[in-house]
């Protein structure tokens, strides 16, 4: 009953203001902070492709829980995606409170922003705009990760870029996330007075510099990574859909073939073995079960 | 002889049916150390007797001369024309306040409403005993409180605030600063619960989007960012 009265009057039966707006503000920041830090980690994992396909593959397997499930299980990835997606939805619901709600508000803000040319005001607009864009961009990405986690990998992800035509979405999503996230972290700091120290104005100027450095760093890393996947995707276009086989597995398999056929061959010098490894490194892929 | 400068002022009388908003252009010779106050007075004396704008102290003390100078709110009496290199200065009245005419807006009425809204006075049950010495106050606390008391209610923080322009009921930096001032003041017995009742909603502290144009334009350089953050921390921490 008190909910009815509270909803109707806009204050509690005791005449007190609701604590919910405080909670919403808190959770807006908490989810934003989580997402921004998560995106840092995410970027480092994704950029493992810059080291090597094998490394990216082992990072993928790590998230599939290979250390405690034999061969790993991509369903674990789906669960993680579902959690992140839920947090994004909560964050987006809370963020929506701040969007211009009608044309009058939008026009007032835009006129003011263009007229005043004040950096943090403009940055807020970029944040709101990129946040809006992520409703669509992030959903597209996350839905695929949710439903097809087993396709993540050096070739699977690369094929997605080129053969499945996802690169334009990833490019836009990258720009949106990096601007939104770094502006968001800066805003969090000034909003709650973190790192304030003895001179808040000096701190803020420094935070702003750090913010731009973070934006630049992650944009460069992100664009390079995206380019790397696109390159692999182009090279692998004719074999699209085929899964990556880590070098270690190929060597192991080669060993077993050689062993079974020719027990007395010296593994380190014998040519068939070398040829196998060399073929793998030159980008020719093995087909058939287990290879 | 000084250079010629151009002042474009928005002219509009919202109370007249025939008035049409337009920019009037005035050319005048710049003098040494010319402020916008000097320039506008000269325009009114020599070029346009009908131009309305507000000034009282001419020294950045009374806070009545706020206006949009090339898009940014400033105290006109503290703004030097020589800082505008191309010599063209566009003047508009501050948004967010009721327009009286041309560059003149009613900040006073708004500030009065704000003061009432945040109950901008010391709340205490103590009855002063004039036969005894006042309780001493920590000098640092006194200084911090007076620091926030330097606000001249010019309204620049309000006119600079994109949040306020989108949402007219937003209390603005000046209101939040006022609450912070009384929270610091040991004479005031109000608790955070009491302050929550005043600004604990999306028109108050939780409506602030940290655009910080208030902080960047306040002519008194009040620590608005850190005081708003401070109130936010205190009020979010309540159970
Ligand atoms: C559909 C997706 C998203 C939408 C609609 C959205 C929307 C918003 C909006 C409108 C704000 C500004 C809130 C304010 O002015 O108080 C915001 C803040 C923020 N966002 Fe997002 N966002 C989304 C996704 C993300 C993602 C993926 C990240 C991580 C990189 C992120 C990190 C942040 C951070 C750190 C803040 C600052 C929090 C605060 O001001 O309290 N957001 N978001
Ligand atoms: S806080 Fe600063 S900008 Fe705002 S009314 Fe007071 S003096 Fe003016
Ligand atoms: S006239 Fe008093 S502050 Fe400008």
Coordinates of C-alpha atoms and ligand atoms in Angstrom, one line a residue:
Chain A
X1 CA 0.0 0.0 0.0
X2 CA 2.8 2.4 0.9
X3 CA 4.1 1.9 -2.7
X4 CA 0.8 3.2 -4.0
X5 CA 0.9 6.2 -1.8
X6 CA 4.5 6.8 -2.5
X7 CA 4.1 6.5 -6.2
X8 CA 1.1 8.8 -6.1
X9 CA 2.6 11.5 -3.9
X10 CA 6.2 11.2 -4.9
X11 CA 7.3 10.9 -1.3
X12 CA 7.1 8.3 1.5
X13 CA 4.2 8.1 4.0
X14 CA 6.5 9.9 6.5
X15 CA 6.9 12.7 4.0
X16 CA 10.5 11.7 3.2
X17 CA 12.2 11.8 -0.2
X18 CA 12.9 8.5 -1.8
X19 CA 16.4 7.2 -1.6
X20 CA 16.1 5.6 -5.0
X21 CA 17.6 8.5 -7.0
X22 CA 20.7 8.2 -4.9
X23 CA 20.8 4.5 -5.7
X24 CA 20.3 5.0 -9.4
X25 CA 23.2 7.5 -9.5
X26 CA 25.4 5.1 -7.6
X27 CA 24.6 2.2 -9.9
X28 CA 25.0 4.3 -13.0
X29 CA 28.5 4.9 -11.9
X30 CA 29.2 1.4 -10.6
X31 CA 28.0 -0.3 -13.7
X32 CA 29.9 2.3 -15.8
X33 CA 33.1 1.6 -13.9
X34 CA 32.8 -2.1 -14.2
X35 CA 32.1 -1.9 -17.9
X36 CA 35.0 0.5 -18.6
X37 CA 37.5 -1.7 -16.7
X38 CA 36.0 -4.8 -18.3
X39 CA 36.6 -3.2 -21.7
X40 CA 40.2 -2.6 -20.9
X41 CA 40.7 -6.3 -20.0
X42 CA 38.6 -7.3 -23.1
X43 CA 40.8 -5.2 -25.4
X44 CA 44.0 -6.8 -24.0
X45 CA 42.6 -10.3 -24.6
X46 CA 41.3 -9.6 -28.0
X47 CA 44.6 -8.0 -29.0
X48 CA 46.4 -11.2 -28.2
X49 CA 46.1 -11.9 -32.0
X50 CA 48.8 -9.3 -32.4
X51 CA 51.2 -11.7 -30.7
X52 CA 50.2 -14.8 -32.6
X53 CA 47.3 -16.9 -33.6
X54 CA 48.4 -19.6 -31.2
X55 CA 48.4 -17.1 -28.3
X56 CA 45.0 -15.8 -29.2
X57 CA 43.8 -19.4 -29.4
X58 CA 45.1 -20.2 -25.9
X59 CA 43.5 -17.1 -24.5
X60 CA 40.2 -18.3 -26.0
X61 CA 40.7 -21.7 -24.6
X62 CA 41.5 -20.3 -21.2
X63 CA 38.1 -18.6 -21.2
X64 CA 36.4 -21.8 -22.2
X65 CA 37.8 -23.2 -18.9
X66 CA 40.4 -25.5 -20.4
X67 CA 42.3 -25.7 -17.2
X68 CA 39.4 -27.5 -15.4
X69 CA 37.3 -28.9 -18.2
X70 CA 39.0 -31.2 -20.8
X71 CA 39.0 -29.3 -24.1
X72 CA 37.1 -26.4 -22.6
X73 CA 33.4 -25.5 -22.9
X74 CA 32.3 -22.5 -24.9
X75 CA 29.1 -22.4 -22.8
X76 CA 31.2 -20.7 -20.1
X77 CA 31.7 -17.9 -22.5
X78 CA 28.0 -17.6 -23.1
X79 CA 27.4 -17.3 -19.4
X80 CA 30.0 -14.5 -19.1
X81 CA 28.5 -12.7 -22.1
X82 CA 25.0 -13.0 -20.5
X83 CA 26.4 -11.4 -17.3
X84 CA 28.0 -8.5 -19.2
X85 CA 25.0 -8.0 -21.3
X86 CA 22.8 -7.7 -18.2
X87 CA 25.1 -5.1 -16.7
X88 CA 25.1 -3.2 -20.0
X89 CA 21.3 -3.2 -20.0
X90 CA 21.2 -2.0 -16.4
X91 CA 23.7 0.7 -17.3
X92 CA 21.8 1.7 -20.4
X93 CA 18.5 2.0 -18.5
X94 CA 20.2 4.2 -16.0
X95 CA 22.0 6.2 -18.7
X96 CA 18.8 6.9 -20.5
X97 CA 17.6 9.1 -17.7
X98 CA 20.1 11.6 -18.8
X99 CA 19.4 11.7 -22.5
X100 CA 17.5 14.7 -23.9
X101 CA 13.9 13.5 -23.7
X102 CA 12.3 15.6 -26.4
X103 CA 13.2 17.9 -29.2
X104 CA 13.1 21.0 -27.0
X105 CA 15.7 19.6 -24.7
X106 CA 17.8 18.4 -27.5
X107 CA 17.8 21.7 -29.3
X108 CA 18.5 23.7 -26.1
X109 CA 21.5 21.5 -25.4
X110 CA 22.9 21.5 -28.9
X111 CA 22.5 25.3 -29.3
X112 CA 24.2 25.9 -26.0
X113 CA 27.0 23.4 -26.7
X114 CA 27.8 24.9 -30.1
X115 CA 27.6 28.4 -28.8
X116 CA 29.7 27.9 -25.7
X117 CA 32.3 25.5 -27.1
X118 CA 33.1 24.2 -23.7
X119 CA 35.1 21.0 -23.8
X120 CA 33.4 19.0 -21.0
X121 CA 29.9 19.9 -22.2
X122 CA 30.8 18.7 -25.7
X123 CA 32.4 15.5 -24.3
X124 CA 29.1 14.8 -22.5
X125 CA 27.3 14.9 -25.8
X126 CA 29.8 12.6 -27.3
X127 CA 29.3 10.2 -24.4
X128 CA 25.5 10.3 -24.7
X129 CA 25.7 9.9 -28.5
X130 CA 28.1 6.9 -28.4
X131 CA 26.0 5.5 -25.6
X132 CA 22.9 5.6 -27.8
X133 CA 24.8 4.1 -30.7
X134 CA 25.9 1.2 -28.4
X135 CA 22.2 0.2 -27.9
X136 CA 22.5 -1.3 -31.4
X137 CA 26.2 -1.9 -31.9
X138 CA 26.8 -3.7 -28.6
X139 CA 23.6 -5.7 -29.0
X140 CA 24.6 -7.0 -32.4
X141 CA 28.0 -8.1 -31.1
X142 CA 26.8 -9.6 -27.8
X143 CA 24.1 -11.6 -29.4
X144 CA 26.5 -13.4 -31.6
X145 CA 28.9 -14.0 -28.7
X146 CA 26.0 -15.3 -26.7
X147 CA 24.7 -17.7 -29.3
X148 CA 27.9 -18.7 -31.0
X149 CA 30.7 -18.6 -28.5
X150 CA 32.4 -21.7 -30.0
X151 CA 33.2 -19.6 -33.1
X152 CA 35.6 -17.3 -31.3
X153 CA 39.1 -18.0 -32.3
X154 CA 41.9 -16.8 -34.7
X155 CA 40.0 -17.9 -37.8
X156 CA 36.5 -17.8 -36.6
X157 CA 36.7 -14.2 -35.4
X158 CA 38.6 -13.2 -38.5
X159 CA 36.0 -14.9 -40.8
X160 CA 33.3 -13.0 -38.9
X161 CA 35.0 -9.7 -39.8
X162 CA 35.2 -10.3 -43.5
X163 CA 33.1 -13.2 -44.6
X164 CA 30.2 -12.4 -42.2
X165 CA 30.7 -8.6 -42.9
X166 CA 30.9 -7.6 -39.3
X167 CA 33.9 -5.3 -39.6
X168 CA 31.9 -2.1 -40.1
X169 CA 29.9 -2.8 -36.9
X170 CA 33.1 -3.6 -35.0
X171 CA 34.8 -0.4 -36.3
X172 CA 31.9 1.7 -35.1
X173 CA 31.6 -0.2 -31.9
X174 CA 35.3 0.3 -31.2
X175 CA 35.1 4.0 -31.7
X176 CA 31.9 4.2 -29.6
X177 CA 33.4 2.2 -26.7
X178 CA 36.7 3.9 -26.5
X179 CA 35.3 7.4 -26.5
X180 CA 32.4 6.5 -24.3
X181 CA 34.5 4.6 -21.8
X182 CA 37.4 7.0 -21.4
X183 CA 35.1 10.0 -21.2
X184 CA 33.1 8.0 -18.7
X185 CA 36.1 7.3 -16.5
X186 CA 37.1 10.9 -16.5
X187 CA 33.6 11.9 -15.6
X188 CA 33.5 9.4 -12.8
X189 CA 36.6 10.9 -11.3
X190 CA 35.3 14.5 -11.4
X191 CA 31.8 13.4 -10.4
X192 CA 32.8 11.7 -7.2
X193 CA 35.9 13.8 -6.5
X194 CA 38.4 10.9 -6.8
X195 CA 42.1 11.5 -6.8
X196 CA 41.2 15.1 -5.9
X197 CA 44.3 15.8 -3.7
X198 CA 44.9 19.3 -2.5
X199 CA 44.2 21.1 -5.7
X200 CA 41.1 19.9 -7.5
X201 CA 41.7 22.1 -10.5
X202 CA 45.2 20.8 -11.1
X203 CA 44.0 17.2 -10.7
X204 CA 41.2 17.8 -13.2
X205 CA 43.6 19.1 -15.8
X206 CA 45.8 16.0 -15.3
X207 CA 42.8 13.7 -15.4
X208 CA 41.9 15.2 -18.7
X209 CA 45.4 14.5 -20.1
X210 CA 45.2 10.9 -18.8
X211 CA 41.8 10.6 -20.4
X212 CA 43.1 11.6 -23.8
X213 CA 46.1 9.3 -23.4
X214 CA 43.8 6.4 -22.6
X215 CA 41.5 7.2 -25.6
X216 CA 44.5 7.3 -27.9
X217 CA 46.1 4.1 -26.5
X218 CA 43.0 2.0 -26.8
X219 CA 42.0 3.4 -30.2
X220 CA 45.4 2.6 -31.6
X221 CA 45.5 -0.8 -30.0
X222 CA 41.9 -1.5 -31.1
X223 CA 42.4 -0.4 -34.7
X224 CA 45.6 -2.4 -35.1
X225 CA 43.8 -5.4 -33.7
X226 CA 40.8 -5.0 -35.9
X227 CA 43.2 -4.7 -38.9
X228 CA 44.9 -7.9 -37.9
X229 CA 41.7 -9.8 -37.8
X230 CA 40.6 -8.3 -41.1
X231 CA 43.9 -9.3 -42.7
X232 CA 43.6 -12.9 -41.5
X233 CA 39.9 -12.9 -42.6
X234 CA 40.9 -11.8 -46.1
X235 CA 43.6 -14.5 -46.3
X236 CA 41.3 -17.1 -44.9
X237 CA 38.3 -16.1 -47.0
X238 CA 38.5 -19.2 -49.2
X239 CA 38.5 -21.5 -46.2
X240 CA 35.9 -19.5 -44.2
X241 CA 34.3 -21.5 -41.5
X242 CA 37.3 -23.7 -41.0
X243 CA 38.6 -23.7 -37.5
X244 CA 42.1 -22.9 -36.3
X245 CA 44.4 -25.7 -35.2
X246 CA 47.1 -24.7 -32.7
X247 CA 50.7 -25.5 -33.8
X248 CA 51.3 -27.6 -30.7
X249 CA 48.4 -29.9 -31.6
X250 CA 49.7 -30.3 -35.1
X251 CA 53.1 -31.2 -33.9
X252 CA 51.6 -33.7 -31.5
X253 CA 49.5 -35.2 -34.2
X254 CA 52.4 -35.3 -36.6
X255 CA 54.4 -37.2 -33.9
X256 CA 51.7 -39.8 -33.5
X257 CA 51.5 -40.4 -37.3
X258 CA 55.2 -40.7 -37.6
X259 CA 55.4 -42.9 -34.6
X260 CA 52.8 -45.3 -35.8
X261 CA 54.2 -45.5 -39.3
X262 CA 57.8 -45.5 -38.6
X263 CA 58.9 -46.4 -35.1
X264 CA 62.6 -45.9 -35.7
X265 CA 62.6 -42.4 -37.2
X266 CA 64.5 -39.7 -35.3
X267 CA 61.9 -37.0 -34.5
X268 CA 64.2 -34.1 -34.6
X269 CA 65.7 -34.6 -38.0
X270 CA 63.3 -36.6 -40.0
X271 CA 61.9 -34.9 -43.0
X272 CA 58.1 -35.8 -42.9
X273 CA 57.9 -34.2 -39.5
X274 CA 59.6 -31.1 -40.6
X275 CA 57.6 -30.9 -43.7
X276 CA 54.4 -31.0 -41.6
X277 CA 55.5 -28.2 -39.3
X278 CA 56.7 -26.1 -42.2
X279 CA 53.4 -26.6 -44.0
X280 CA 51.5 -25.4 -41.0
X281 CA 53.6 -22.3 -40.6
X282 CA 53.2 -21.4 -44.3
X283 CA 49.5 -21.2 -43.8
X284 CA 48.3 -24.4 -45.3
X285 CA 45.6 -26.0 -43.2
X286 CA 44.9 -29.6 -42.4
X287 CA 41.6 -31.1 -42.8
X288 CA 40.1 -34.1 -41.2
X289 CA 39.3 -35.3 -37.8
X290 CA 41.7 -34.2 -35.0
X291 CA 44.0 -32.1 -37.2
Chain B
X1 CA 43.6 56.2 -31.7
X2 CA 42.4 52.8 -30.7
X3 CA 41.1 50.2 -33.2
X4 CA 37.4 50.0 -34.1
X5 CA 35.5 47.2 -32.6
X6 CA 32.1 45.8 -33.5
X7 CA 29.6 44.9 -30.8
X8 CA 26.6 42.8 -31.9
X9 CA 23.9 42.8 -29.2
X10 CA 20.7 40.7 -29.2
X11 CA 17.8 43.1 -29.0
X12 CA 14.4 41.8 -28.0
X13 CA 11.6 42.8 -25.7
X14 CA 9.5 39.8 -24.8
X15 CA 6.8 42.0 -23.4
X16 CA 6.2 43.9 -26.7
X17 CA 4.0 42.5 -29.4
X18 CA 5.9 44.2 -32.1
X19 CA 9.5 43.5 -31.0
X20 CA 11.4 41.1 -33.2
X21 CA 14.6 39.5 -31.9
X22 CA 17.6 40.7 -33.9
X23 CA 21.2 41.5 -33.5
X24 CA 22.0 45.2 -33.6
X25 CA 25.5 46.1 -34.6
X26 CA 27.5 49.0 -33.2
X27 CA 30.9 50.2 -34.2
X28 CA 33.0 52.1 -31.7
X29 CA 36.5 53.0 -31.0
X30 CA 38.3 51.0 -28.4
X31 CA 39.8 52.9 -25.5
X32 CA 42.6 51.8 -23.1
X33 CA 41.5 49.0 -20.8
X34 CA 38.0 49.2 -22.2
X35 CA 35.5 46.7 -20.5
X36 CA 32.2 45.7 -21.9
X37 CA 30.6 47.9 -19.3
X38 CA 32.4 50.9 -20.7
X39 CA 31.6 49.9 -24.3
X40 CA 27.9 49.3 -23.5
X41 CA 27.6 52.6 -21.7
X42 CA 29.1 54.4 -24.6
X43 CA 26.8 52.7 -27.0
X44 CA 23.8 53.6 -24.9
X45 CA 25.0 57.2 -24.6
X46 CA 25.9 57.8 -28.2
X47 CA 24.4 55.1 -30.4
X48 CA 21.3 53.5 -29.0
X49 CA 19.4 54.9 -26.0
X50 CA 17.1 52.0 -26.1
X51 CA 19.6 49.2 -25.4
X52 CA 19.0 47.5 -22.0
X53 CA 21.6 45.9 -19.8
X54 CA 22.4 45.7 -16.1
X55 CA 25.3 47.0 -14.1
X56 CA 25.7 48.1 -10.5
X57 CA 29.1 47.9 -9.0
X58 CA 31.2 47.8 -12.2
X59 CA 33.9 45.9 -10.2
X60 CA 32.8 42.2 -10.3
X61 CA 31.2 42.4 -6.8
X62 CA 27.5 42.7 -7.3
X63 CA 27.0 40.0 -9.9
X64 CA 24.4 41.8 -11.9
X65 CA 26.2 42.1 -15.3
X66 CA 26.3 38.5 -16.4
X67 CA 25.8 38.0 -20.1
X68 CA 26.8 35.7 -22.9
X69 CA 29.9 37.0 -24.5
X70 CA 30.7 35.2 -27.8
X71 CA 28.7 32.3 -26.4
X72 CA 30.2 32.1 -23.0
X73 CA 28.7 33.6 -19.8
X74 CA 30.8 36.3 -18.3
X75 CA 30.6 39.3 -16.0
X76 CA 30.6 42.2 -18.5
X77 CA 32.2 44.6 -16.2
X78 CA 35.2 42.3 -15.8
X79 CA 35.6 41.5 -19.5
X80 CA 38.1 43.5 -21.5
X81 CA 37.3 44.1 -25.2
X82 CA 41.0 43.8 -26.1
X83 CA 40.9 40.1 -25.3
X84 CA 38.8 39.6 -28.4
X85 CA 41.4 39.7 -31.1
X86 CA 39.2 40.1 -34.2
X87 CA 37.4 42.9 -32.5
X88 CA 33.9 41.4 -33.0
X89 CA 32.0 40.7 -29.8
X90 CA 28.6 39.1 -29.8
X91 CA 26.4 39.7 -26.7
X92 CA 23.3 37.8 -25.7
X93 CA 21.3 37.7 -22.5
X94 CA 22.0 34.7 -20.2
X95 CA 19.7 31.8 -20.9
X96 CA 17.8 30.0 -18.1
X97 CA 16.7 33.3 -16.5
X98 CA 13.6 35.3 -17.3
X99 CA 14.4 37.8 -20.1
X100 CA 13.5 41.4 -19.2
X101 CA 14.8 43.1 -22.4
X102 CA 17.8 42.8 -24.6
X103 CA 20.8 41.9 -22.4
X104 CA 18.9 42.3 -19.1
X105 CA 17.6 39.2 -17.3
X106 CA 16.0 38.7 -13.9
X107 CA 18.5 36.7 -11.9
X108 CA 17.3 38.1 -8.6
X109 CA 13.9 36.4 -8.7
X110 CA 15.5 33.0 -9.6
X111 CA 18.1 33.4 -6.9
X112 CA 15.5 34.1 -4.3
X113 CA 13.6 31.0 -5.3
X114 CA 16.8 29.0 -5.1
X115 CA 17.6 30.4 -1.6
X116 CA 14.2 29.4 -0.4
X117 CA 14.4 26.0 -2.0
X118 CA 17.7 25.0 -0.3
X119 CA 16.7 26.9 2.8
X120 CA 19.8 29.1 2.6
X121 CA 20.0 30.2 6.2
X122 CA 21.6 28.7 9.4
X123 CA 19.2 26.3 11.0
X124 CA 19.9 26.0 14.7
X125 CA 18.0 25.5 18.0
X126 CA 20.7 27.3 20.0
X127 CA 19.5 30.5 21.6
X128 CA 22.4 32.9 21.7
X129 CA 23.6 33.9 25.1
X130 CA 25.0 37.4 24.7
X131 CA 26.5 37.3 28.2
X132 CA 29.0 34.6 27.1
X133 CA 31.7 34.4 24.6
X134 CA 30.8 32.7 21.3
X135 CA 32.1 29.2 20.9
X136 CA 35.3 29.2 19.0
X137 CA 35.3 27.9 15.4
X138 CA 38.3 26.1 13.9
X139 CA 39.9 28.8 11.7
X140 CA 40.2 26.4 8.8
X141 CA 36.5 25.5 8.9
X142 CA 35.6 29.2 9.1
X143 CA 37.8 29.9 6.1
X144 CA 36.4 27.0 4.0
X145 CA 32.9 28.2 4.8
X146 CA 33.7 31.8 3.9
X147 CA 35.3 30.6 0.7
X148 CA 32.0 29.2 -0.4
X149 CA 30.2 32.4 0.8
X150 CA 32.0 34.4 -1.8
X151 CA 29.3 33.6 -4.4
X152 CA 27.8 36.8 -5.8
X153 CA 24.8 35.1 -7.3
X154 CA 25.6 36.3 -10.8
X155 CA 24.0 33.2 -12.3
X156 CA 26.9 32.5 -14.6
X157 CA 27.1 28.9 -13.4
X158 CA 23.4 28.5 -14.2
X159 CA 23.6 30.0 -17.6
X160 CA 26.7 27.9 -18.4
X161 CA 25.0 24.6 -17.4
X162 CA 23.7 22.4 -20.2
X163 CA 21.8 20.3 -17.7
X164 CA 19.9 23.3 -16.5
X165 CA 19.0 24.4 -20.0
X166 CA 17.6 20.9 -20.7
X167 CA 15.8 20.6 -17.4
X168 CA 14.6 24.0 -16.1
X169 CA 13.9 22.6 -12.5
X170 CA 17.6 21.7 -11.9
X171 CA 18.9 23.5 -8.9
X172 CA 22.2 24.5 -10.5
X173 CA 25.7 24.8 -9.1
X174 CA 24.9 27.9 -7.1
X175 CA 22.2 26.0 -5.2
X176 CA 24.4 22.9 -4.6
X177 CA 27.3 25.2 -3.5
X178 CA 24.9 26.9 -1.1
X179 CA 24.0 23.5 0.5
X180 CA 27.7 22.6 0.8
X181 CA 28.3 26.0 2.5
X182 CA 25.8 25.3 5.2
X183 CA 26.9 21.7 5.6
X184 CA 30.4 22.9 6.4
X185 CA 29.2 25.6 8.8
X186 CA 29.3 24.3 12.3
X187 CA 26.6 26.8 13.3
X188 CA 24.1 24.9 11.2
X189 CA 22.6 21.9 12.9
X190 CA 21.1 20.3 9.8
X191 CA 22.1 16.7 9.1
X192 CA 22.7 15.0 5.8
X193 CA 19.2 13.6 6.1
X194 CA 17.9 17.1 6.1
X195 CA 19.9 18.1 3.1
X196 CA 18.7 15.1 1.3
X197 CA 15.2 16.3 1.7
X198 CA 16.3 19.5 -0.1
X199 CA 18.4 18.2 -3.0
X200 CA 18.2 14.4 -2.9
X201 CA 16.6 13.9 -6.3
X202 CA 17.1 14.3 -10.1
X203 CA 16.4 18.0 -9.9
X204 CA 19.1 18.3 -7.3
X205 CA 22.4 16.7 -6.7
X206 CA 21.6 13.5 -8.7
X207 CA 20.6 15.6 -11.7
X208 CA 24.1 17.0 -12.1
X209 CA 25.8 15.5 -15.1
X210 CA 29.3 16.9 -14.3
X211 CA 29.6 19.0 -17.4
X212 CA 31.5 21.5 -15.2
X213 CA 30.9 24.6 -17.2
X214 CA 29.9 26.1 -13.8
X215 CA 33.4 25.4 -12.4
X216 CA 35.1 26.7 -15.6
X217 CA 33.2 29.9 -15.8
X218 CA 32.5 31.0 -12.2
X219 CA 34.0 34.5 -11.9
X220 CA 34.7 33.9 -8.3
X221 CA 36.6 30.6 -9.0
X222 CA 34.5 28.8 -6.4
X223 CA 35.5 25.1 -6.1
X224 CA 32.1 24.0 -7.5
X225 CA 33.3 20.7 -8.9
X226 CA 34.8 19.4 -5.6
X227 CA 31.9 20.8 -3.5
X228 CA 29.3 19.1 -5.7
X229 CA 31.3 15.9 -5.6
X230 CA 31.5 16.2 -1.8
X231 CA 27.7 16.6 -1.4
X232 CA 27.1 13.8 -3.8
X233 CA 29.3 11.5 -1.8
X234 CA 27.6 12.5 1.5
X235 CA 24.1 12.1 0.2
X236 CA 24.7 8.8 -1.6
X237 CA 26.2 7.3 1.5
X238 CA 22.9 7.8 3.4
X239 CA 20.9 4.6 4.2
Ligands
LIG1 C1 24.0 0.5 -24.6 C2 25.1 0.9 -24.1 C3 25.3 2.1 -23.3 C4 24.5 3.3 -23.1 C5 23.2 3.6 -23.6 C6 25.3 4.1 -22.2 C7 24.8 5.4 -21.7 C8 25.5 6.2 -20.9 C9 25.2 7.5 -20.6 C10 24.0 8.3 -21.1 C11 26.0 8.0 -19.6 C12 26.1 9.4 -19.0 C13 25.4 9.4 -17.7 C14 25.5 10.7 -17.0 O1 25.6 11.7 -17.7 O2 25.4 10.8 -15.8 C15 27.0 6.9 -19.4 C16 28.0 7.0 -18.5 C17 29.0 6.1 -18.4 N1 29.2 4.9 -19.2 FE1 27.8 4.2 -20.5 N2 26.5 3.5 -21.8 C18 26.5 2.3 -22.5 C19 27.5 1.4 -22.5 C20 28.7 1.6 -21.8 C21 29.9 0.8 -21.9 C22 30.0 -0.5 -22.8 C23 30.8 1.3 -21.1 C24 32.2 0.8 -20.9 C25 33.2 1.1 -21.7 C26 30.3 2.4 -20.4 C27 30.9 3.2 -19.5 C28 30.4 4.3 -18.9 C29 31.0 5.1 -17.8 C30 32.3 4.8 -17.1 C31 30.1 6.1 -17.5 C32 30.3 7.2 -16.4 C33 29.3 6.9 -15.3 C34 28.7 8.1 -14.6 O3 28.7 9.2 -15.1 O4 28.2 7.8 -13.5 N3 29.0 2.6 -20.9 N4 26.6 5.8 -20.2
LIG2 S1 28.7 30.0 -7.9 FE1 30.0 31.4 -9.1 S2 29.0 31.5 -11.1 FE2 27.5 30.6 -9.7 S3 26.3 32.4 -9.0 FE3 28.0 32.1 -7.5 S4 29.6 33.4 -8.2 FE4 28.2 33.2 -9.9
LIG3 S1 28.4 45.3 -12.4 FE1 28.6 44.3 -10.5 S2 29.6 42.4 -11.1 FE2 29.5 43.5 -12.9

